[in-house]
């Protein structure tokens, strides 16, 4: 039996009622072939993310748009079937790209950009999106919060600049771990700090 | 009698029920003395803002922080009794400054920065804030919406990424014109486009 840690117990109870909020910075997903072109080899895991199996790679890229570029952008692994560049609307202004607000994986007819790595460049015809805000839940958590996969809910943030985000999509998968994913525009708009919680309003 | 313009009539009616939303980019207020140091003369009006008497000046400055700078930043007139630099939390990350979220005018013990103009530099001990979201109303509009000066309300945005902003401060003054003022983090978080409306929830 582990010793009683009051703080950990309190967090555990909170997690039964609320959902942890996370802010996702701009990042890139690439295919195995694109990783080879950019880095000369596949992605190397650096540190794990909250969603099981997902990781930040040691490799970094430059994202190039018509009006600007971002250096040292995180690449998330493992490799995917299709490239996806997730940026905020603020990032889009700086790059000169207007990304549609979409769920991850829905890149059809989105704008492209160029990725530059130490070993080469990849020109993408499409793939730049602004991630639609969403909540990852396991089926058990979905039942507890009374929400279904693909359901659109509201999320009230307990943050320095409180907000109720409308139009938040629930995504349910046994592989997930409970987390609200906001981009940095949203995180700053609600004054998010690491460790903040949100409440699902079905 | 003016000819009937249906579009204008519809906007006029909407304005009785909702409040126009505006996004404020980063900007600077300076004193007459500081304008002299930066530009060699007082501010020159370029174009008027929605609040009567306020204008964007022809003059522009560079805002310098420990980690970065922004060139070509708008200066708003007329001159004030004290300098104030209004930036978003995203801007703060880029400058290396953590601005408190405050109402305009409340700059006490806020961080400083350096302003650079064509004729000189001004080092500010304080003045950098992130503007707390607020709604400008006339007394008549306040009565119609059922809210008082300094009342904290919610604001539901009719925007591409709908949000209910909590903790929005109402400011009432006969000199004002109805407008919600968001910063660009907030504007992008709710997918704001010019011409969008919001609903006050008292």
JSON list of N, CA and C in Angstrom, two decimals, chain A residues 89-90 93 101 130-133 154 156-157 160-167 183-191, chain B residues 89-90 93 101 130-133 154 156-157 160-167 183-191:
[
{"chain": "A", "resi": 89, "resn": "UNK", "atom": "N", "xyz": [-4.04, 30.77, -35.24]},
{"chain": "A", "resi": 89, "resn": "UNK", "atom": "CA", "xyz": [-4.37, 31.81, -36.22]},
{"chain": "A", "resi": 89, "resn": "UNK", "atom": "C", "xyz": [-3.35, 32.94, -36.17]},
{"chain": "A", "resi": 90, "resn": "UNK", "atom": "N", "xyz": [-2.81, 33.22, -34.96]},
{"chain": "A", "resi": 90, "resn": "UNK", "atom": "CA", "xyz": [-1.73, 34.21, -34.84]},
{"chain": "A", "resi": 90, "resn": "UNK", "atom": "C", "xyz": [-0.51, 33.77, -35.65]},
{"chain": "A", "resi": 93, "resn": "UNK", "atom": "N", "xyz": [-1.00, 34.40, -39.33]},
{"chain": "A", "resi": 93, "resn": "UNK", "atom": "CA", "xyz": [-0.74, 35.79, -39.76]},
{"chain": "A", "resi": 93, "resn": "UNK", "atom": "C", "xyz": [0.74, 36.02, -40.00]},
{"chain": "A", "resi": 101, "resn": "UNK", "atom": "N", "xyz": [-9.90, 26.03, -39.50]},
{"chain": "A", "resi": 101, "resn": "UNK", "atom": "CA", "xyz": [-10.00, 25.43, -38.16]},
{"chain": "A", "resi": 101, "resn": "UNK", "atom": "C", "xyz": [-10.61, 24.05, -38.34]},
{"chain": "A", "resi": 130, "resn": "UNK", "atom": "N", "xyz": [-5.46, 24.87, -38.35]},
{"chain": "A", "resi": 130, "resn": "UNK", "atom": "CA", "xyz": [-5.54, 25.35, -36.97]},
{"chain": "A", "resi": 130, "resn": "UNK", "atom": "C", "xyz": [-6.40, 24.32, -36.26]},
{"chain": "A", "resi": 131, "resn": "UNK", "atom": "N", "xyz": [-5.84, 23.65, -35.25]},
{"chain": "A", "resi": 131, "resn": "UNK", "atom": "CA", "xyz": [-6.57, 22.54, -34.61]},
{"chain": "A", "resi": 131, "resn": "UNK", "atom": "C", "xyz": [-7.83, 23.05, -33.93]},
{"chain": "A", "resi": 132, "resn": "UNK", "atom": "N", "xyz": [-8.94, 22.42, -34.27]},
{"chain": "A", "resi": 132, "resn": "UNK", "atom": "CA", "xyz": [-10.20, 22.76, -33.60]},
{"chain": "A", "resi": 132, "resn": "UNK", "atom": "C", "xyz": [-10.10, 22.29, -32.15]},
{"chain": "A", "resi": 133, "resn": "UNK", "atom": "N", "xyz": [-10.54, 23.10, -31.21]},
{"chain": "A", "resi": 133, "resn": "UNK", "atom": "CA", "xyz": [-10.38, 22.71, -29.81]},
{"chain": "A", "resi": 133, "resn": "UNK", "atom": "C", "xyz": [-11.15, 21.42, -29.53]},
{"chain": "A", "resi": 154, "resn": "UNK", "atom": "N", "xyz": [-19.57, 22.48, -24.41]},
{"chain": "A", "resi": 154, "resn": "UNK", "atom": "CA", "xyz": [-18.90, 23.70, -23.96]},
{"chain": "A", "resi": 154, "resn": "UNK", "atom": "C", "xyz": [-17.89, 23.32, -22.89]},
{"chain": "A", "resi": 156, "resn": "UNK", "atom": "N", "xyz": [-15.94, 25.13, -19.63]},
{"chain": "A", "resi": 156, "resn": "UNK", "atom": "CA", "xyz": [-15.69, 26.28, -18.76]},
{"chain": "A", "resi": 156, "resn": "UNK", "atom": "C", "xyz": [-14.30, 26.13, -18.17]},
{"chain": "A", "resi": 157, "resn": "UNK", "atom": "N", "xyz": [-13.47, 27.13, -18.33]},
{"chain": "A", "resi": 157, "resn": "UNK", "atom": "CA", "xyz": [-12.10, 27.02, -17.81]},
{"chain": "A", "resi": 157, "resn": "UNK", "atom": "C", "xyz": [-11.99, 27.68, -16.44]},
{"chain": "A", "resi": 160, "resn": "UNK", "atom": "N", "xyz": [-7.11, 32.11, -15.09]},
{"chain": "A", "resi": 160, "resn": "UNK", "atom": "CA", "xyz": [-6.97, 33.51, -14.67]},
{"chain": "A", "resi": 160, "resn": "UNK", "atom": "C", "xyz": [-7.94, 34.44, -15.41]},
{"chain": "A", "resi": 161, "resn": "UNK", "atom": "N", "xyz": [-8.23, 34.12, -16.67]},
{"chain": "A", "resi": 161, "resn": "UNK", "atom": "CA", "xyz": [-9.17, 34.94, -17.45]},
{"chain": "A", "resi": 161, "resn": "UNK", "atom": "C", "xyz": [-10.30, 33.99, -17.89]},
{"chain": "A", "resi": 162, "resn": "UNK", "atom": "N", "xyz": [-11.24, 33.68, -16.99]},
{"chain": "A", "resi": 162, "resn": "UNK", "atom": "CA", "xyz": [-12.17, 32.58, -17.25]},
{"chain": "A", "resi": 162, "resn": "UNK", "atom": "C", "xyz": [-12.98, 32.76, -18.54]},
{"chain": "A", "resi": 163, "resn": "UNK", "atom": "N", "xyz": [-13.20, 31.63, -19.20]},
{"chain": "A", "resi": 163, "resn": "UNK", "atom": "CA", "xyz": [-13.88, 31.60, -20.49]},
{"chain": "A", "resi": 163, "resn": "UNK", "atom": "C", "xyz": [-14.76, 30.35, -20.55]},
{"chain": "A", "resi": 164, "resn": "UNK", "atom": "N", "xyz": [-15.87, 30.43, -21.25]},
{"chain": "A", "resi": 164, "resn": "UNK", "atom": "CA", "xyz": [-16.59, 29.21, -21.64]},
{"chain": "A", "resi": 164, "resn": "UNK", "atom": "C", "xyz": [-16.37, 29.05, -23.14]},
{"chain": "A", "resi": 165, "resn": "UNK", "atom": "N", "xyz": [-15.55, 28.07, -23.51]},
{"chain": "A", "resi": 165, "resn": "UNK", "atom": "CA", "xyz": [-15.35, 27.81, -24.92]},
{"chain": "A", "resi": 165, "resn": "UNK", "atom": "C", "xyz": [-16.55, 27.02, -25.43]},
{"chain": "A", "resi": 166, "resn": "UNK", "atom": "N", "xyz": [-17.19, 27.53, -26.49]},
{"chain": "A", "resi": 166, "resn": "UNK", "atom": "CA", "xyz": [-18.25, 26.75, -27.13]},
{"chain": "A", "resi": 166, "resn": "UNK", "atom": "C", "xyz": [-17.61, 25.96, -28.26]},
{"chain": "A", "resi": 167, "resn": "UNK", "atom": "N", "xyz": [-18.39, 25.07, -28.86]},
{"chain": "A", "resi": 167, "resn": "UNK", "atom": "CA", "xyz": [-17.92, 24.36, -30.06]},
{"chain": "A", "resi": 167, "resn": "UNK", "atom": "C", "xyz": [-16.64, 23.56, -29.78]},
{"chain": "A", "resi": 183, "resn": "UNK", "atom": "N", "xyz": [-5.13, 25.70, -28.38]},
{"chain": "A", "resi": 183, "resn": "UNK", "atom": "CA", "xyz": [-3.91, 26.26, -28.96]},
{"chain": "A", "resi": 183, "resn": "UNK", "atom": "C", "xyz": [-3.49, 27.48, -28.14]},
{"chain": "A", "resi": 184, "resn": "UNK", "atom": "N", "xyz": [-2.39, 28.11, -28.51]},
{"chain": "A", "resi": 184, "resn": "UNK", "atom": "CA", "xyz": [-1.88, 29.19, -27.66]},
{"chain": "A", "resi": 184, "resn": "UNK", "atom": "C", "xyz": [-2.71, 30.47, -27.71]},
{"chain": "A", "resi": 185, "resn": "UNK", "atom": "N", "xyz": [-3.44, 30.71, -28.81]},
{"chain": "A", "resi": 185, "resn": "UNK", "atom": "CA", "xyz": [-4.38, 31.85, -28.81]},
{"chain": "A", "resi": 185, "resn": "UNK", "atom": "C", "xyz": [-5.42, 31.62, -27.73]},
{"chain": "A", "resi": 186, "resn": "UNK", "atom": "N", "xyz": [-5.97, 30.41, -27.71]},
{"chain": "A", "resi": 186, "resn": "UNK", "atom": "CA", "xyz": [-7.01, 30.08, -26.74]},
{"chain": "A", "resi": 186, "resn": "UNK", "atom": "C", "xyz": [-6.45, 30.06, -25.32]},
{"chain": "A", "resi": 187, "resn": "UNK", "atom": "N", "xyz": [-5.26, 29.46, -25.17]},
{"chain": "A", "resi": 187, "resn": "UNK", "atom": "CA", "xyz": [-4.63, 29.38, -23.85]},
{"chain": "A", "resi": 187, "resn": "UNK", "atom": "C", "xyz": [-4.38, 30.77, -23.27]},
{"chain": "A", "resi": 188, "resn": "UNK", "atom": "N", "xyz": [-3.87, 31.68, -24.09]},
{"chain": "A", "resi": 188, "resn": "UNK", "atom": "CA", "xyz": [-3.61, 33.05, -23.61]},
{"chain": "A", "resi": 188, "resn": "UNK", "atom": "C", "xyz": [-4.91, 33.82, -23.40]},
{"chain": "A", "resi": 189, "resn": "UNK", "atom": "N", "xyz": [-5.90, 33.56, -24.25]},
{"chain": "A", "resi": 189, "resn": "UNK", "atom": "CA", "xyz": [-7.18, 34.26, -24.09]},
{"chain": "A", "resi": 189, "resn": "UNK", "atom": "C", "xyz": [-7.84, 33.91, -22.76]},
{"chain": "A", "resi": 190, "resn": "UNK", "atom": "N", "xyz": [-7.58, 32.70, -22.24]},
{"chain": "A", "resi": 190, "resn": "UNK", "atom": "CA", "xyz": [-8.19, 32.32, -20.95]},
{"chain": "A", "resi": 190, "resn": "UNK", "atom": "C", "xyz": [-7.17, 32.38, -19.82]},
{"chain": "A", "resi": 191, "resn": "UNK", "atom": "N", "xyz": [-5.98, 32.88, -20.08]},
{"chain": "A", "resi": 191, "resn": "UNK", "atom": "CA", "xyz": [-4.97, 33.02, -19.03]},
{"chain": "A", "resi": 191, "resn": "UNK", "atom": "C", "xyz": [-4.52, 31.68, -18.46]},
{"chain": "B", "resi": 89, "resn": "UNK", "atom": "N", "xyz": [-0.75, 38.54, -24.23]},
{"chain": "B", "resi": 89, "resn": "UNK", "atom": "CA", "xyz": [0.16, 37.63, -23.51]},
{"chain": "B", "resi": 89, "resn": "UNK", "atom": "C", "xyz": [1.13, 36.96, -24.49]},
{"chain": "B", "resi": 90, "resn": "UNK", "atom": "N", "xyz": [0.66, 36.71, -25.72]},
{"chain": "B", "resi": 90, "resn": "UNK", "atom": "CA", "xyz": [1.56, 36.17, -26.76]},
{"chain": "B", "resi": 90, "resn": "UNK", "atom": "C", "xyz": [2.69, 37.16, -27.05]},
{"chain": "B", "resi": 93, "resn": "UNK", "atom": "N", "xyz": [5.33, 37.02, -24.37]},
{"chain": "B", "resi": 93, "resn": "UNK", "atom": "CA", "xyz": [6.30, 35.91, -24.51]},
{"chain": "B", "resi": 93, "resn": "UNK", "atom": "C", "xyz": [7.41, 36.30, -25.47]},
{"chain": "B", "resi": 101, "resn": "UNK", "atom": "N", "xyz": [-2.78, 41.45, -16.33]},
{"chain": "B", "resi": 101, "resn": "UNK", "atom": "CA", "xyz": [-4.03, 41.73, -17.04]},
{"chain": "B", "resi": 101, "resn": "UNK", "atom": "C", "xyz": [-4.77, 42.81, -16.24]},
{"chain": "B", "resi": 130, "resn": "UNK", "atom": "N", "xyz": [-1.48, 43.93, -20.13]},
{"chain": "B", "resi": 130, "resn": "UNK", "atom": "CA", "xyz": [-2.36, 43.24, -21.07]},
{"chain": "B", "resi": 130, "resn": "UNK", "atom": "C", "xyz": [-3.76, 43.73, -20.74]},
{"chain": "B", "resi": 131, "resn": "UNK", "atom": "N", "xyz": [-4.41, 44.38, -21.70]},
{"chain": "B", "resi": 131, "resn": "UNK", "atom": "CA", "xyz": [-5.70, 45.02, -21.41]},
{"chain": "B", "resi": 131, "resn": "UNK", "atom": "C", "xyz": [-6.75, 43.98, -21.02]},
{"chain": "B", "resi": 132, "resn": "UNK", "atom": "N", "xyz": [-7.36, 44.20, -19.87]},
{"chain": "B", "resi": 132, "resn": "UNK", "atom": "CA", "xyz": [-8.46, 43.32, -19.46]},
{"chain": "B", "resi": 132, "resn": "UNK", "atom": "C", "xyz": [-9.63, 43.55, -20.41]},
{"chain": "B", "resi": 133, "resn": "UNK", "atom": "N", "xyz": [-10.27, 42.48, -20.85]},
{"chain": "B", "resi": 133, "resn": "UNK", "atom": "CA", "xyz": [-11.35, 42.66, -21.83]},
{"chain": "B", "resi": 133, "resn": "UNK", "atom": "C", "xyz": [-12.45, 43.50, -21.23]},
{"chain": "B", "resi": 154, "resn": "UNK", "atom": "N", "xyz": [-20.67, 38.56, -18.66]},
{"chain": "B", "resi": 154, "resn": "UNK", "atom": "CA", "xyz": [-20.16, 37.62, -19.65]},
{"chain": "B", "resi": 154, "resn": "UNK", "atom": "C", "xyz": [-20.50, 38.16, -21.04]},
{"chain": "B", "resi": 156, "resn": "UNK", "atom": "N", "xyz": [-21.08, 36.66, -24.92]},
{"chain": "B", "resi": 156, "resn": "UNK", "atom": "CA", "xyz": [-21.14, 35.55, -25.87]},
{"chain": "B", "resi": 156, "resn": "UNK", "atom": "C", "xyz": [-20.83, 36.10, -27.25]},
{"chain": "B", "resi": 157, "resn": "UNK", "atom": "N", "xyz": [-19.87, 35.51, -27.93]},
{"chain": "B", "resi": 157, "resn": "UNK", "atom": "CA", "xyz": [-19.51, 36.03, -29.25]},
{"chain": "B", "resi": 157, "resn": "UNK", "atom": "C", "xyz": [-20.19, 35.23, -30.35]},
{"chain": "B", "resi": 160, "resn": "UNK", "atom": "N", "xyz": [-16.73, 32.75, -35.56]},
{"chain": "B", "resi": 160, "resn": "UNK", "atom": "CA", "xyz": [-16.44, 31.46, -36.18]},
{"chain": "B", "resi": 160, "resn": "UNK", "atom": "C", "xyz": [-16.12, 30.37, -35.15]},
{"chain": "B", "resi": 161, "resn": "UNK", "atom": "N", "xyz": [-15.50, 30.76, -34.04]},
{"chain": "B", "resi": 161, "resn": "UNK", "atom": "CA", "xyz": [-15.18, 29.82, -32.96]},
{"chain": "B", "resi": 161, "resn": "UNK", "atom": "C", "xyz": [-15.86, 30.35, -31.70]},
{"chain": "B", "resi": 162, "resn": "UNK", "atom": "N", "xyz": [-17.15, 30.12, -31.55]},
{"chain": "B", "resi": 162, "resn": "UNK", "atom": "CA", "xyz": [-17.91, 30.83, -30.51]},
{"chain": "B", "resi": 162, "resn": "UNK", "atom": "C", "xyz": [-17.37, 30.60, -29.10]},
{"chain": "B", "resi": 163, "resn": "UNK", "atom": "N", "xyz": [-17.41, 31.65, -28.31]},
{"chain": "B", "resi": 163, "resn": "UNK", "atom": "CA", "xyz": [-16.88, 31.65, -26.95]},
{"chain": "B", "resi": 163, "resn": "UNK", "atom": "C", "xyz": [-17.80, 32.48, -26.07]},
{"chain": "B", "resi": 164, "resn": "UNK", "atom": "N", "xyz": [-17.90, 32.12, -24.81]},
{"chain": "B", "resi": 164, "resn": "UNK", "atom": "CA", "xyz": [-18.48, 33.03, -23.82]},
{"chain": "B", "resi": 164, "resn": "UNK", "atom": "C", "xyz": [-17.33, 33.52, -22.95]},
{"chain": "B", "resi": 165, "resn": "UNK", "atom": "N", "xyz": [-16.94, 34.77, -23.13]},
{"chain": "B", "resi": 165, "resn": "UNK", "atom": "CA", "xyz": [-15.89, 35.34, -22.30]},
{"chain": "B", "resi": 165, "resn": "UNK", "atom": "C", "xyz": [-16.50, 35.70, -20.95]},
{"chain": "B", "resi": 166, "resn": "UNK", "atom": "N", "xyz": [-15.92, 35.18, -19.87]},
{"chain": "B", "resi": 166, "resn": "UNK", "atom": "CA", "xyz": [-16.35, 35.60, -18.55]},
{"chain": "B", "resi": 166, "resn": "UNK", "atom": "C", "xyz": [-15.44, 36.77, -18.14]},
{"chain": "B", "resi": 167, "resn": "UNK", "atom": "N", "xyz": [-15.77, 37.40, -17.02]},
{"chain": "B", "resi": 167, "resn": "UNK", "atom": "CA", "xyz": [-14.90, 38.41, -16.46]},
{"chain": "B", "resi": 167, "resn": "UNK", "atom": "C", "xyz": [-14.65, 39.58, -17.43]},
{"chain": "B", "resi": 183, "resn": "UNK", "atom": "N", "xyz": [-8.25, 41.60, -27.11]},
{"chain": "B", "resi": 183, "resn": "UNK", "atom": "CA", "xyz": [-6.92, 41.63, -27.70]},
{"chain": "B", "resi": 183, "resn": "UNK", "atom": "C", "xyz": [-6.82, 40.52, -28.76]},
{"chain": "B", "resi": 184, "resn": "UNK", "atom": "N", "xyz": [-5.68, 40.42, -29.42]},
{"chain": "B", "resi": 184, "resn": "UNK", "atom": "CA", "xyz": [-5.62, 39.48, -30.54]},
{"chain": "B", "resi": 184, "resn": "UNK", "atom": "C", "xyz": [-5.60, 38.01, -30.13]},
{"chain": "B", "resi": 185, "resn": "UNK", "atom": "N", "xyz": [-5.12, 37.70, -28.91]},
{"chain": "B", "resi": 185, "resn": "UNK", "atom": "CA", "xyz": [-5.25, 36.32, -28.42]},
{"chain": "B", "resi": 185, "resn": "UNK", "atom": "C", "xyz": [-6.72, 35.96, -28.35]},
{"chain": "B", "resi": 186, "resn": "UNK", "atom": "N", "xyz": [-7.50, 36.86, -27.74]},
{"chain": "B", "resi": 186, "resn": "UNK", "atom": "CA", "xyz": [-8.93, 36.62, -27.58]},
{"chain": "B", "resi": 186, "resn": "UNK", "atom": "C", "xyz": [-9.65, 36.61, -28.92]},
{"chain": "B", "resi": 187, "resn": "UNK", "atom": "N", "xyz": [-9.29, 37.56, -29.79]},
{"chain": "B", "resi": 187, "resn": "UNK", "atom": "CA", "xyz": [-9.92, 37.65, -31.10]},
{"chain": "B", "resi": 187, "resn": "UNK", "atom": "C", "xyz": [-9.69, 36.37, -31.91]},
{"chain": "B", "resi": 188, "resn": "UNK", "atom": "N", "xyz": [-8.46, 35.85, -31.87]},
{"chain": "B", "resi": 188, "resn": "UNK", "atom": "CA", "xyz": [-8.17, 34.62, -32.62]},
{"chain": "B", "resi": 188, "resn": "UNK", "atom": "C", "xyz": [-8.79, 33.40, -31.95]},
{"chain": "B", "resi": 189, "resn": "UNK", "atom": "N", "xyz": [-8.83, 33.42, -30.63]},
{"chain": "B", "resi": 189, "resn": "UNK", "atom": "CA", "xyz": [-9.43, 32.28, -29.90]},
{"chain": "B", "resi": 189, "resn": "UNK", "atom": "C", "xyz": [-10.91, 32.13, -30.25]},
{"chain": "B", "resi": 190, "resn": "UNK", "atom": "N", "xyz": [-11.58, 33.25, -30.58]},
{"chain": "B", "resi": 190, "resn": "UNK", "atom": "CA", "xyz": [-13.01, 33.16, -30.92]},
{"chain": "B", "resi": 190, "resn": "UNK", "atom": "C", "xyz": [-13.24, 33.29, -32.43]},
{"chain": "B", "resi": 191, "resn": "UNK", "atom": "N", "xyz": [-12.16, 33.32, -33.20]},
{"chain": "B", "resi": 191, "resn": "UNK", "atom": "CA", "xyz": [-12.31, 33.37, -34.66]},
{"chain": "B", "resi": 191, "resn": "UNK", "atom": "C", "xyz": [-12.95, 34.66, -35.13]}
]
